[in-house]
């Protein structure tokens, strides 16, 4: 009963037989391609086309969309029912003999015997055995499709090319167009295959990264535990916090990696499906089916390139968190930390712009409109209110903090001593010799070689931690809030010693901004020897 019901669903309402090359009208009804073509031909004279099933009217001859899903169901049904779908010789009446060729002009199929008697004229075009005559001929002129219109991407006959709607269009012989499209499809197949292999390698890499993550986290945990063993009584609370941060980063990293793997596996499945489809087209021998396939199989997947790299444990952030909790006992554990903490970051008065005030202890800087009238030196900035540190860094890992007493515009970062000291490109971040974190208004961005990257984060705290790993080529900025937040990491190869660099300018609503460079934890505030910024008005020149 089920088979009978399925047969009824797969029966063309015109020929009352199982669908042959099923197509669909816009109204959703399906017919054999040859059957509906014959119906449309009989309706041409009236100028009005209707669906044989629902009688829906079409002002123009409706396009026919091949129903591949229905065709697959028909083929599966025929296979299960033992129906022979082979094409037989038209002239073998006594016993059916499989055809070896079909003639598009005669609309007949021939076995080897009758093929010898068939006309060898060029008008008689032989193809692989077929019963679909209509899609091999022009529906308007009833002539063989011999050319391919490049402009309209359609197979056309001679009349269409000379006097029809394709007149004057660039065209090429059908076989040439067929070979070109097959070549394009093979190129697409190659690109898709390469994409799939890249996706597989990416998945394998991420899986290895995921497997190694617990071991790496355990190593960091062990190192931290060893560092605080001798001061356990004072650090029980800090130890729990640091280990909790490690676990949180591990879980976040594993979750991110798992999501990336899922995304890549999804893309991999999509690539596999497209590859199967393109392989099916490449295996077809009928040029008409291949050429009439809409050419949308481009290798335009770029999801693998757009997938972010797997997250890792931020050992710098872990070390910074530990450092802020060890302010009172830093002298006991400083040698064991991830980074080296300079005893002081002192400002080089010889580099300070004349609108920059440097405190007597060389640890505080502010902006003033009043020219300080310092002596000219080759190191001094002449066009940008900047100052550098006296100390340079050419190896190791180093960490320092910058505290801002008032919100304003500021840049902090590092630069080579060879950076220009005058002109527009002397601003840190505006050349290839400096890297900076910038605050303009409430928003943050990073800058290098005049390329600015905006950060989504809005700063909510007046402290920045800077971690420099010279050998690894990493410069990382953190916001000193609770918990400490990672802002951005530059990754590059440093080739010269680096100096800490600071740019600041007057806020539009305040007299100035104070930067305090510090390496030891202390209460927020301006040092007692700070005299305050100069009065007057300022500008944002140099941004």
Short mmCIF file of C-alpha atoms in Angstrom, two decimals:
data_model
loop_
_atom_site.label_atom_id
_atom_site.label_comp_id
_atom_site.label_asym_id
_atom_site.label_seq_id
_atom_site.Cartn_x
_atom_site.Cartn_y
_atom_site.Cartn_z
CA UNK A 1 0.00 0.00 0.00
CA UNK A 2 2.82 2.36 0.88
CA UNK A 3 4.50 1.58 -2.46
CA UNK A 4 1.29 2.29 -4.33
CA UNK A 5 0.90 5.62 -2.55
CA UNK A 6 4.48 6.60 -3.33
CA UNK A 7 4.01 5.62 -7.00
CA UNK A 8 0.98 7.89 -7.17
CA UNK A 9 3.02 10.78 -5.73
CA UNK A 10 5.76 10.16 -8.30
CA UNK A 11 3.39 9.97 -11.29
CA UNK A 12 3.27 12.77 -13.86
CA UNK A 13 -0.34 13.97 -14.30
CA UNK A 14 0.23 14.46 -18.04
CA UNK A 15 1.71 11.13 -19.18
CA UNK A 16 0.50 9.16 -16.11
CA UNK A 17 3.93 7.53 -15.82
CA UNK A 18 6.74 7.82 -13.29
CA UNK A 19 8.50 11.17 -13.64
CA UNK A 20 11.25 11.41 -16.25
CA UNK A 21 13.59 14.34 -15.62
CA UNK A 22 11.08 16.11 -13.29
CA UNK A 23 10.78 19.91 -13.34
CA UNK A 24 8.74 22.37 -11.29
CA UNK A 25 6.64 25.41 -12.20
CA UNK A 26 6.50 28.50 -10.02
CA UNK A 27 3.17 27.29 -8.63
CA UNK A 28 4.94 24.25 -7.17
CA UNK A 29 3.53 21.48 -9.40
CA UNK A 30 5.88 18.94 -10.97
CA UNK A 31 5.87 17.36 -14.44
CA UNK A 32 8.16 15.45 -16.76
CA UNK A 33 10.33 17.90 -18.69
CA UNK A 34 9.20 16.57 -22.06
CA UNK A 35 5.52 16.53 -21.04
CA UNK A 36 5.36 20.13 -19.83
CA UNK A 37 7.45 21.33 -22.79
CA UNK A 38 4.85 19.83 -25.15
CA UNK A 39 2.05 21.54 -23.21
CA UNK A 40 3.83 24.90 -23.33
CA UNK A 41 4.38 24.55 -27.07
CA UNK A 42 0.65 24.06 -27.65
CA UNK A 43 -0.09 27.18 -25.57
CA UNK A 44 2.35 29.43 -27.43
CA UNK A 45 -0.19 30.60 -29.98
CA UNK A 46 -2.64 31.86 -27.34
CA UNK A 47 -0.02 34.03 -25.64
CA UNK A 48 -1.15 32.75 -22.24
CA UNK A 49 0.37 29.86 -20.32
CA UNK A 50 -1.37 27.87 -17.60
CA UNK A 51 -0.44 25.07 -15.23
CA UNK A 52 -2.19 21.80 -16.22
CA UNK A 53 -2.87 21.09 -12.54
CA UNK A 54 -4.04 24.30 -10.83
CA UNK A 55 -4.69 26.36 -14.00
CA UNK A 56 -2.54 29.18 -12.63
CA UNK A 57 -1.90 31.68 -15.41
CA UNK A 58 1.47 33.03 -16.52
CA UNK A 59 1.74 36.07 -18.78
CA UNK A 60 5.12 34.85 -20.08
CA UNK A 61 6.37 31.37 -20.70
CA UNK A 62 7.31 30.18 -17.21
CA UNK A 63 10.82 29.00 -16.46
CA UNK A 64 11.29 25.34 -15.59
CA UNK A 65 13.32 24.49 -12.52
CA UNK A 66 14.78 20.99 -12.34
CA UNK A 67 13.67 19.21 -9.17
CA UNK A 68 16.81 17.30 -8.19
CA UNK A 69 15.36 16.10 -4.91
CA UNK A 70 12.35 14.60 -6.67
CA UNK A 71 14.61 13.08 -9.34
CA UNK A 72 16.66 11.35 -6.63
CA UNK A 73 13.48 9.98 -5.06
CA UNK A 74 12.34 8.66 -8.45
CA UNK A 75 15.69 6.96 -9.05
CA UNK A 76 15.59 5.39 -5.59
CA UNK A 77 12.01 4.23 -6.15
CA UNK A 78 12.83 2.72 -9.54
CA UNK A 79 15.80 0.93 -8.05
CA UNK A 80 13.74 -0.54 -5.21
CA UNK A 81 10.97 -1.58 -7.58
CA UNK A 82 13.39 -3.23 -9.99
CA UNK A 83 12.36 -0.87 -12.78
CA UNK A 84 14.77 -0.90 -15.70
CA UNK A 85 15.75 2.69 -16.46
CA UNK A 86 17.98 1.80 -19.42
CA UNK A 87 17.28 3.30 -22.84
CA UNK A 88 16.64 0.79 -25.69
CA UNK A 89 16.99 0.96 -29.44
CA UNK A 90 13.97 2.53 -31.09
CA UNK A 91 14.06 0.06 -34.03
CA UNK A 92 14.54 -3.24 -32.19
CA UNK A 93 10.89 -4.25 -32.00
CA UNK A 94 11.13 -8.00 -31.36
CA UNK A 95 13.50 -7.96 -28.40
CA UNK A 96 14.73 -4.78 -26.67
CA UNK A 97 18.40 -4.05 -27.24
CA UNK A 98 20.14 -1.34 -25.17
CA UNK A 99 20.91 1.76 -27.20
CA UNK A 100 24.48 2.99 -27.59
CA UNK A 101 23.71 6.39 -29.13
CA UNK A 102 20.77 8.76 -29.61
CA UNK A 103 20.25 11.16 -32.52
CA UNK A 104 18.96 14.58 -31.50
CA UNK A 105 17.70 15.32 -35.02
CA UNK A 106 15.80 12.04 -35.43
CA UNK A 107 14.79 11.93 -31.76
CA UNK A 108 15.56 8.23 -31.79
CA UNK A 109 18.00 5.84 -30.12
CA UNK A 110 20.10 3.19 -31.88
CA UNK A 111 21.86 -0.03 -31.03
CA UNK A 112 25.20 -0.77 -32.72
CA UNK A 113 23.47 -2.56 -35.62
CA UNK A 114 20.96 0.18 -36.50
CA UNK A 115 23.58 2.87 -35.86
CA UNK A 116 25.53 1.63 -38.87
CA UNK A 117 22.51 2.34 -41.06
CA UNK A 118 21.95 5.79 -39.57
CA UNK A 119 22.77 8.88 -41.64
CA UNK A 120 26.29 10.24 -41.14
CA UNK A 121 25.23 13.76 -42.12
CA UNK A 122 26.45 16.61 -39.89
CA UNK A 123 22.83 17.52 -39.22
CA UNK A 124 22.42 14.27 -37.32
CA UNK A 125 24.01 14.88 -33.90
CA UNK A 126 24.77 11.78 -31.87
CA UNK A 127 24.86 11.85 -28.06
CA UNK A 128 24.79 9.40 -25.22
CA UNK A 129 21.45 7.51 -25.01
CA UNK A 130 18.70 9.82 -23.82
CA UNK A 131 14.95 10.34 -23.94
CA UNK A 132 15.12 14.03 -23.07
CA UNK A 133 14.93 15.51 -26.55
CA UNK A 134 13.37 18.82 -25.63
CA UNK A 135 16.22 20.12 -23.50
CA UNK A 136 18.64 19.43 -26.38
CA UNK A 137 16.69 21.64 -28.81
CA UNK A 138 15.73 25.28 -28.82
CA UNK A 139 12.21 25.56 -27.43
CA UNK A 140 11.49 28.48 -29.76
CA UNK A 141 13.03 27.41 -33.07
CA UNK A 142 13.03 23.60 -32.56
CA UNK A 143 16.64 23.44 -33.71
CA UNK A 144 19.61 21.79 -32.07
CA UNK A 145 21.42 23.77 -29.40
CA UNK A 146 24.88 24.25 -30.91
CA UNK A 147 26.25 27.38 -29.24
CA UNK A 148 26.62 28.90 -25.81
CA UNK A 149 25.76 32.58 -25.29
CA UNK A 150 28.38 33.96 -22.89
CA UNK A 151 26.40 37.11 -22.06
CA UNK A 152 23.16 35.31 -21.14
CA UNK A 153 24.80 32.03 -20.00
CA UNK A 154 22.42 30.01 -22.15
CA UNK A 155 22.60 27.27 -24.75
CA UNK A 156 21.26 28.58 -28.09
CA UNK A 157 20.63 27.39 -31.64
CA UNK A 158 21.91 28.92 -34.89
CA UNK A 159 18.74 30.96 -35.43
CA UNK A 160 18.95 32.42 -31.90
CA UNK A 161 22.52 33.46 -32.66
CA UNK A 162 21.83 35.01 -36.08
CA UNK A 163 18.33 36.45 -35.86
CA UNK A 164 17.04 35.81 -32.34
CA UNK A 165 17.31 37.55 -29.02
CA UNK A 166 20.98 36.54 -28.70
CA UNK A 167 21.99 38.22 -31.95
CA UNK A 168 25.27 40.09 -31.62
CA UNK A 169 26.14 38.45 -28.32
CA UNK A 170 29.48 36.78 -27.83
CA UNK A 171 29.11 33.05 -28.29
CA UNK A 172 31.22 29.92 -28.55
CA UNK A 173 30.64 26.33 -29.69
CA UNK A 174 28.86 24.16 -27.17
CA UNK A 175 31.73 21.73 -26.75
CA UNK A 176 34.24 24.51 -26.11
CA UNK A 177 31.96 26.09 -23.50
CA UNK A 178 31.49 22.66 -21.95
CA UNK A 179 35.23 22.07 -21.65
CA UNK A 180 35.82 25.54 -20.20
CA UNK A 181 33.16 25.07 -17.57
CA UNK A 182 34.51 21.64 -16.71
CA UNK A 183 37.94 23.24 -16.24
CA UNK A 184 36.45 25.91 -13.96
CA UNK A 185 34.67 23.23 -11.98
CA UNK A 186 37.91 21.30 -11.59
CA UNK A 187 39.60 24.47 -10.33
CA UNK A 188 36.75 24.98 -7.88
CA UNK A 189 37.08 21.38 -6.78
CA UNK A 190 40.80 21.83 -6.20
CA UNK A 191 40.25 24.97 -4.12
CA UNK A 192 37.49 23.35 -2.10
CA UNK A 193 39.68 20.32 -1.46
CA UNK A 194 42.53 22.57 -0.32
CA UNK A 195 40.16 24.46 1.97
CA UNK A 196 38.96 21.20 3.47
CA UNK A 197 42.51 20.01 4.10
CA UNK A 198 43.37 23.32 5.74
CA UNK A 199 40.28 23.04 7.93
CA UNK A 200 41.26 19.49 8.93
CA UNK A 201 44.77 20.62 9.88
CA UNK A 202 43.34 23.53 11.85
CA UNK A 203 41.02 21.21 13.75
CA UNK A 204 43.89 18.84 14.53
CA UNK A 205 46.04 21.73 15.74
CA UNK A 206 43.29 23.01 18.01
CA UNK A 207 42.63 19.53 19.34
CA UNK A 208 46.31 19.18 20.25
CA UNK A 209 46.19 22.62 21.83
CA UNK A 210 43.14 21.59 23.85
CA UNK A 211 44.77 18.37 25.01
CA UNK A 212 47.84 20.27 26.20
CA UNK A 213 45.87 23.00 27.96
CA UNK A 214 45.25 21.09 31.26
CA UNK A 215 48.96 20.18 31.51
CA UNK A 216 49.98 23.78 30.86
CA UNK A 217 47.50 25.06 33.41
CA UNK A 218 48.80 22.52 35.92
CA UNK A 219 52.36 23.76 35.33
CA UNK A 220 51.38 27.37 35.96
CA UNK A 221 49.47 26.31 39.05
CA UNK A 222 52.49 24.42 40.39
CA UNK A 223 54.82 27.34 39.83
CA UNK A 224 52.53 29.76 41.57
CA UNK A 225 52.06 27.34 44.48
CA UNK A 226 55.84 27.00 44.86
CA UNK A 227 56.32 30.77 44.88
CA UNK A 228 53.98 31.31 47.80
CA UNK A 229 54.82 28.20 49.85
CA UNK A 230 57.18 30.06 52.20
CA UNK A 231 54.66 32.77 52.97
CA UNK A 232 51.59 30.53 53.18
CA UNK A 233 50.11 32.14 56.28
CA UNK A 234 49.85 35.56 54.61
CA UNK A 235 48.96 34.31 51.14
CA UNK A 236 46.20 31.73 51.59
CA UNK A 237 43.58 34.11 50.27
CA UNK A 238 45.83 35.29 47.41
CA UNK A 239 46.67 31.72 46.43
CA UNK A 240 43.00 30.81 46.09
CA UNK A 241 42.38 33.89 43.98
CA UNK A 242 45.31 33.21 41.63
CA UNK A 243 44.44 29.54 41.23
CA UNK A 244 40.84 30.50 40.60
CA UNK A 245 42.00 32.91 37.87
CA UNK A 246 44.04 30.13 36.25
CA UNK A 247 41.08 27.77 36.32
CA UNK A 248 38.79 30.47 34.90
CA UNK A 249 41.23 31.18 32.06
CA UNK A 250 41.59 27.47 31.38
CA UNK A 251 37.83 26.98 31.22
CA UNK A 252 37.40 30.06 29.04
CA UNK A 253 40.20 28.94 26.72
CA UNK A 254 38.82 25.40 26.45
CA UNK A 255 35.33 26.77 25.78
CA UNK A 256 36.64 29.09 23.06
CA UNK A 257 38.67 26.32 21.43
CA UNK A 258 35.66 24.00 21.48
CA UNK A 259 33.53 26.66 19.80
CA UNK A 260 36.19 27.23 17.12
CA UNK A 261 36.43 23.48 16.51
CA UNK A 262 32.65 23.24 16.15
CA UNK A 263 32.69 26.13 13.69
CA UNK A 264 35.47 24.56 11.65
CA UNK A 265 33.78 21.15 11.67
CA UNK A 266 30.58 22.80 10.47
CA UNK A 267 32.48 24.51 7.66
CA UNK A 268 34.20 21.22 6.89
CA UNK A 269 30.81 19.55 6.47
CA UNK A 270 29.70 22.34 4.15
CA UNK A 271 32.86 21.95 2.10
CA UNK A 272 32.31 18.19 1.88
CA UNK A 273 28.76 18.66 0.61
CA UNK A 274 29.89 21.15 -2.03
CA UNK A 275 32.76 18.90 -3.06
CA UNK A 276 30.35 16.00 -3.54
CA UNK A 277 28.11 18.22 -5.66
CA UNK A 278 31.00 19.46 -7.81
CA UNK A 279 32.34 15.91 -8.16
CA UNK A 280 28.92 14.82 -9.35
CA UNK A 281 28.95 17.56 -12.00
CA UNK A 282 32.49 16.67 -13.02
CA UNK A 283 31.51 13.03 -13.46
CA UNK A 284 28.60 13.83 -15.75
CA UNK A 285 29.10 13.18 -19.44
CA UNK A 286 26.11 15.16 -20.62
CA UNK A 287 27.33 18.70 -21.43
CA UNK A 288 23.81 20.09 -21.39
CA UNK A 289 23.17 19.15 -17.80
CA UNK A 290 26.56 20.58 -16.74
CA UNK A 291 26.18 23.82 -18.69
CA UNK A 292 22.62 24.40 -17.54
CA UNK A 293 23.68 23.98 -13.92
CA UNK A 294 23.77 27.38 -12.23
CA UNK A 295 27.43 28.21 -11.67
CA UNK A 296 27.41 29.02 -7.96
CA UNK A 297 30.05 26.56 -6.82
CA UNK A 298 32.77 29.09 -6.16
CA UNK A 299 35.44 28.36 -3.60
CA UNK A 300 34.58 31.49 -1.60
CA UNK A 301 34.76 30.00 1.85
CA UNK A 302 36.92 32.03 4.03
CA UNK A 303 35.53 31.05 7.36
CA UNK A 304 38.79 29.15 8.20
CA UNK A 305 40.87 32.36 7.69
CA UNK A 306 38.27 34.40 9.72
CA UNK A 307 38.34 31.91 12.71
CA UNK A 308 40.27 33.44 15.68
CA UNK A 309 43.35 31.66 17.04
CA UNK A 310 42.82 29.40 20.04
CA UNK A 311 43.01 31.29 23.36
CA UNK A 312 45.91 30.55 25.66
CA UNK A 313 46.64 31.10 29.31
CA UNK A 314 47.66 34.71 29.88
CA UNK A 315 50.62 34.14 32.16
CA UNK A 316 51.27 37.86 32.14
CA UNK A 317 47.81 38.55 33.58
CA UNK A 318 48.32 35.85 36.21
CA UNK A 319 51.67 37.39 37.20
CA UNK A 320 50.17 40.88 37.34
CA UNK A 321 47.32 39.65 39.58
CA UNK A 322 49.85 38.02 41.88
CA UNK A 323 52.00 41.16 41.91
CA UNK A 324 49.17 43.47 42.97
CA UNK A 325 48.42 41.16 45.91
CA UNK A 326 52.06 40.98 46.96
CA UNK A 327 52.69 44.74 47.28
CA UNK A 328 53.73 44.62 50.96
CA UNK A 329 55.96 41.56 50.61
CA UNK A 330 57.23 41.97 47.05
CA UNK A 331 60.87 42.00 48.20
CA UNK A 332 60.45 38.34 49.29
CA UNK A 333 59.08 36.99 46.00
CA UNK A 334 60.22 39.47 43.33
CA UNK A 335 62.99 37.21 42.01
CA UNK A 336 60.52 34.37 41.41
CA UNK A 337 57.90 36.32 39.47
CA UNK A 338 57.13 35.93 35.76
CA UNK A 339 58.44 39.44 35.08
CA UNK A 340 61.25 41.58 36.38
CA UNK A 341 60.01 44.65 38.23
CA UNK A 342 62.29 47.66 37.79
CA UNK A 343 63.11 49.42 41.03
CA UNK A 344 61.93 52.66 39.45
CA UNK A 345 60.70 54.04 36.16
CA UNK A 346 62.31 57.46 36.09
CA UNK A 347 61.58 60.11 33.50
CA UNK A 348 64.35 61.56 31.34
CA UNK A 349 64.12 65.35 31.69
CA UNK A 350 66.31 65.71 28.61
CA UNK A 351 63.55 64.22 26.44
CA UNK A 352 60.62 66.15 27.99
CA UNK A 353 58.73 68.59 25.76
CA UNK A 354 58.64 72.15 27.12
CA UNK A 355 54.90 71.87 27.87
CA UNK A 356 55.53 68.84 30.06
CA UNK A 357 56.22 69.22 33.79
CA UNK A 358 58.32 66.50 35.43
CA UNK A 359 58.37 66.20 39.24
CA UNK A 360 61.56 66.42 41.25
CA UNK A 361 61.56 62.66 41.88
CA UNK A 362 61.19 62.07 38.11
CA UNK A 363 58.14 59.83 38.66
CA UNK A 364 55.25 62.22 37.99
CA UNK A 365 54.42 64.09 34.80
CA UNK A 366 51.74 66.66 33.95
CA UNK A 367 50.83 69.02 31.14
CA UNK A 368 51.12 72.80 31.18
CA UNK A 369 50.56 75.55 28.65
CA UNK A 370 53.48 77.45 30.11
CA UNK A 371 56.75 76.84 28.29
CA UNK A 372 59.34 75.44 30.70
CA UNK A 373 62.18 76.95 28.64
CA UNK A 374 64.50 74.01 29.03
CA UNK A 375 67.78 73.85 27.20
CA UNK A 376 67.62 72.36 23.73
CA UNK A 377 68.95 68.80 23.45
CA UNK A 378 68.95 66.33 20.52
CA UNK A 379 66.78 64.01 22.61
CA UNK A 380 64.05 66.55 23.45
CA UNK A 381 60.63 66.35 21.79
CA UNK A 382 59.86 69.61 20.02
CA UNK A 383 56.33 69.14 18.61
CA UNK A 384 54.57 66.62 20.84
CA UNK A 385 54.10 66.80 24.65
CA UNK A 386 55.99 63.60 25.37
CA UNK A 387 58.66 62.24 27.66
CA UNK A 388 60.65 58.98 27.77
CA UNK A 389 62.07 56.92 30.59
CA UNK A 390 65.74 57.04 31.45
CA UNK A 391 65.97 53.26 31.50
CA UNK A 392 65.82 51.13 28.39
CA UNK A 393 64.92 47.45 28.01
CA UNK A 394 66.72 45.11 25.63
CA UNK A 395 66.03 41.70 27.19
CA UNK A 396 63.89 39.92 29.77
CA UNK A 397 60.35 40.58 30.99
CA UNK A 398 59.46 43.87 32.67
CA UNK A 399 56.35 45.31 34.28
CA UNK A 400 55.40 48.82 35.36
CA UNK A 401 52.22 50.74 36.11
CA UNK A 402 50.90 54.18 35.24
CA UNK A 403 48.31 55.92 37.38
CA UNK A 404 46.16 58.81 36.11
CA UNK A 405 44.92 61.26 38.72
CA UNK A 406 42.49 62.93 36.30
CA UNK A 407 40.76 61.70 33.17
CA UNK A 408 42.25 63.26 30.04
CA UNK A 409 43.78 62.45 26.71
CA UNK A 410 46.90 60.33 27.01
CA UNK A 411 49.10 57.82 25.20
CA UNK A 412 51.35 55.32 26.98
CA UNK A 413 53.66 52.78 25.40
CA UNK A 414 57.23 52.10 24.34
CA UNK A 415 59.53 53.33 21.59
CA UNK A 416 63.06 53.04 20.25
CA UNK A 417 65.52 55.78 21.16
CA UNK A 418 65.97 56.37 17.40
CA UNK A 419 62.37 57.60 17.01
CA UNK A 420 62.06 61.10 15.54
CA UNK A 421 61.82 63.94 18.07
CA UNK A 422 60.06 66.47 15.85
CA UNK A 423 57.25 66.58 13.33
CA UNK A 424 53.89 64.86 13.17
CA UNK A 425 55.45 61.38 13.11
CA UNK A 426 57.17 61.91 16.44
CA UNK A 427 53.97 60.99 18.29
CA UNK A 428 54.24 57.50 19.83
CA UNK A 429 52.27 55.08 17.68
CA UNK A 430 52.50 57.24 14.57
CA UNK A 431 55.63 55.53 13.28
CA UNK A 432 57.12 52.07 12.98
CA UNK A 433 59.40 52.61 15.98
CA UNK A 434 56.75 52.93 18.68
CA UNK A 435 53.68 51.18 20.10
CA UNK A 436 51.02 52.89 22.21
CA UNK A 437 47.74 52.57 24.08
CA UNK A 438 45.65 55.72 23.54
CA UNK A 439 42.77 57.27 25.48
CA UNK A 440 40.76 59.97 23.74
CA UNK A 441 37.68 60.90 25.74
CA UNK A 442 36.27 57.70 27.23
CA UNK A 443 37.47 55.38 24.50
CA UNK A 444 40.63 53.38 24.06
CA UNK A 445 42.61 52.39 21.00
CA UNK A 446 46.06 51.05 20.18
CA UNK A 447 48.37 52.45 17.57
CA UNK A 448 51.51 51.43 15.68
CA UNK A 449 52.95 52.80 12.44
CA UNK A 450 49.94 55.18 12.16
CA UNK A 451 47.51 52.25 12.14
CA UNK A 452 44.90 52.66 14.86
CA UNK A 453 42.84 49.76 16.19
CA UNK A 454 39.83 50.79 18.26
CA UNK A 455 39.12 48.79 21.40
CA UNK A 456 35.54 48.08 22.43
CA UNK A 457 36.47 48.49 26.06
CA UNK A 458 35.80 51.80 27.84
CA UNK A 459 38.23 52.42 30.65
CA UNK A 460 36.64 52.61 34.11
CA UNK A 461 39.75 52.82 36.27
CA UNK A 462 42.66 55.24 36.44
CA UNK A 463 45.47 52.69 36.29
CA UNK A 464 47.26 50.84 33.47
CA UNK A 465 49.69 47.96 33.83
CA UNK A 466 52.28 47.43 31.08
CA UNK A 467 54.04 44.10 30.61
CA UNK A 468 56.97 43.93 28.19
CA UNK A 469 58.41 40.56 27.13
CA UNK A 470 61.29 41.69 24.94
CA UNK A 471 62.51 38.28 23.77
CA UNK A 472 59.01 37.04 22.93
CA UNK A 473 58.20 40.35 21.20
CA UNK A 474 55.06 40.98 23.25
CA UNK A 475 53.81 44.27 24.70
CA UNK A 476 50.65 43.86 26.78
CA UNK A 477 48.38 46.45 28.41
CA UNK A 478 46.11 45.72 31.39
CA UNK A 479 43.49 47.79 33.16
CA UNK A 480 44.15 47.76 36.91
CA UNK A 481 40.60 47.13 38.08
CA UNK A 482 39.17 44.18 39.99
CA UNK A 483 39.53 41.76 38.38
CA UNK A 484 42.42 42.94 36.21
CA UNK A 485 41.38 43.15 32.54
CA UNK A 486 43.50 42.39 29.50
CA UNK A 487 43.23 45.27 27.01
CA UNK A 488 45.54 44.45 24.11
CA UNK A 489 48.78 42.68 23.18
CA UNK A 490 51.16 43.76 20.41
CA UNK A 491 53.20 40.91 18.93
CA UNK A 492 56.28 41.80 16.91
CA UNK A 493 60.08 41.43 16.82
CA UNK A 494 61.95 44.13 18.72
CA UNK A 495 65.27 45.13 17.13
CA UNK A 496 66.42 48.01 19.37
CA UNK A 497 66.33 48.81 23.10
CA UNK A 498 62.94 50.14 24.20
CA UNK A 499 62.09 53.10 26.42
CA UNK A 500 58.81 53.66 28.25
CA UNK A 501 57.03 56.59 26.54
CA UNK A 502 54.26 58.96 27.67
CA UNK A 503 52.17 61.55 25.82
CA UNK A 504 49.57 63.70 27.57
CA UNK A 505 47.48 66.76 26.91
CA UNK A 506 45.08 68.95 28.81
CA UNK A 507 41.52 67.77 29.23
CA UNK A 508 38.93 70.24 27.93
CA UNK A 509 37.22 70.41 31.33
CA UNK A 510 40.26 70.23 33.68
CA UNK A 511 43.46 72.15 34.18
CA UNK A 512 45.58 69.11 33.46
CA UNK A 513 46.30 65.46 33.94
CA UNK A 514 48.82 63.83 36.23
CA UNK A 515 50.65 60.62 35.33
CA UNK A 516 52.38 58.77 38.13
CA UNK A 517 54.90 56.11 37.10
CA UNK A 518 55.30 53.50 39.81
CA UNK A 519 56.69 50.04 40.32
CA UNK A 520 55.78 49.49 43.97
CA UNK A 521 52.19 49.36 45.23
CA UNK A 522 51.11 52.43 47.16
CA UNK A 523 47.96 54.38 47.84
CA UNK A 524 46.55 56.31 44.92
CA UNK A 525 47.18 60.02 44.90
CA UNK A 526 49.62 62.72 43.91
CA UNK A 527 53.04 62.64 45.56
CA UNK A 528 53.53 65.31 48.21
CA UNK A 529 56.20 67.08 46.21
CA UNK A 530 53.93 67.52 43.18
CA UNK A 531 53.34 71.24 42.55
CA UNK A 532 50.43 70.90 40.12
CA UNK A 533 50.13 71.67 36.41
CA UNK A 534 50.56 75.06 34.97
CA UNK A 535 47.44 77.12 34.40
CA UNK A 536 46.14 78.17 31.05
CA UNK A 537 44.56 76.60 27.99
CA UNK A 538 45.81 73.66 26.00
CA UNK A 539 45.19 71.96 22.69
CA UNK A 540 44.98 68.47 21.19
CA UNK A 541 47.63 69.07 18.58
CA UNK A 542 49.45 66.01 17.35
CA UNK A 543 46.60 63.51 17.64
#
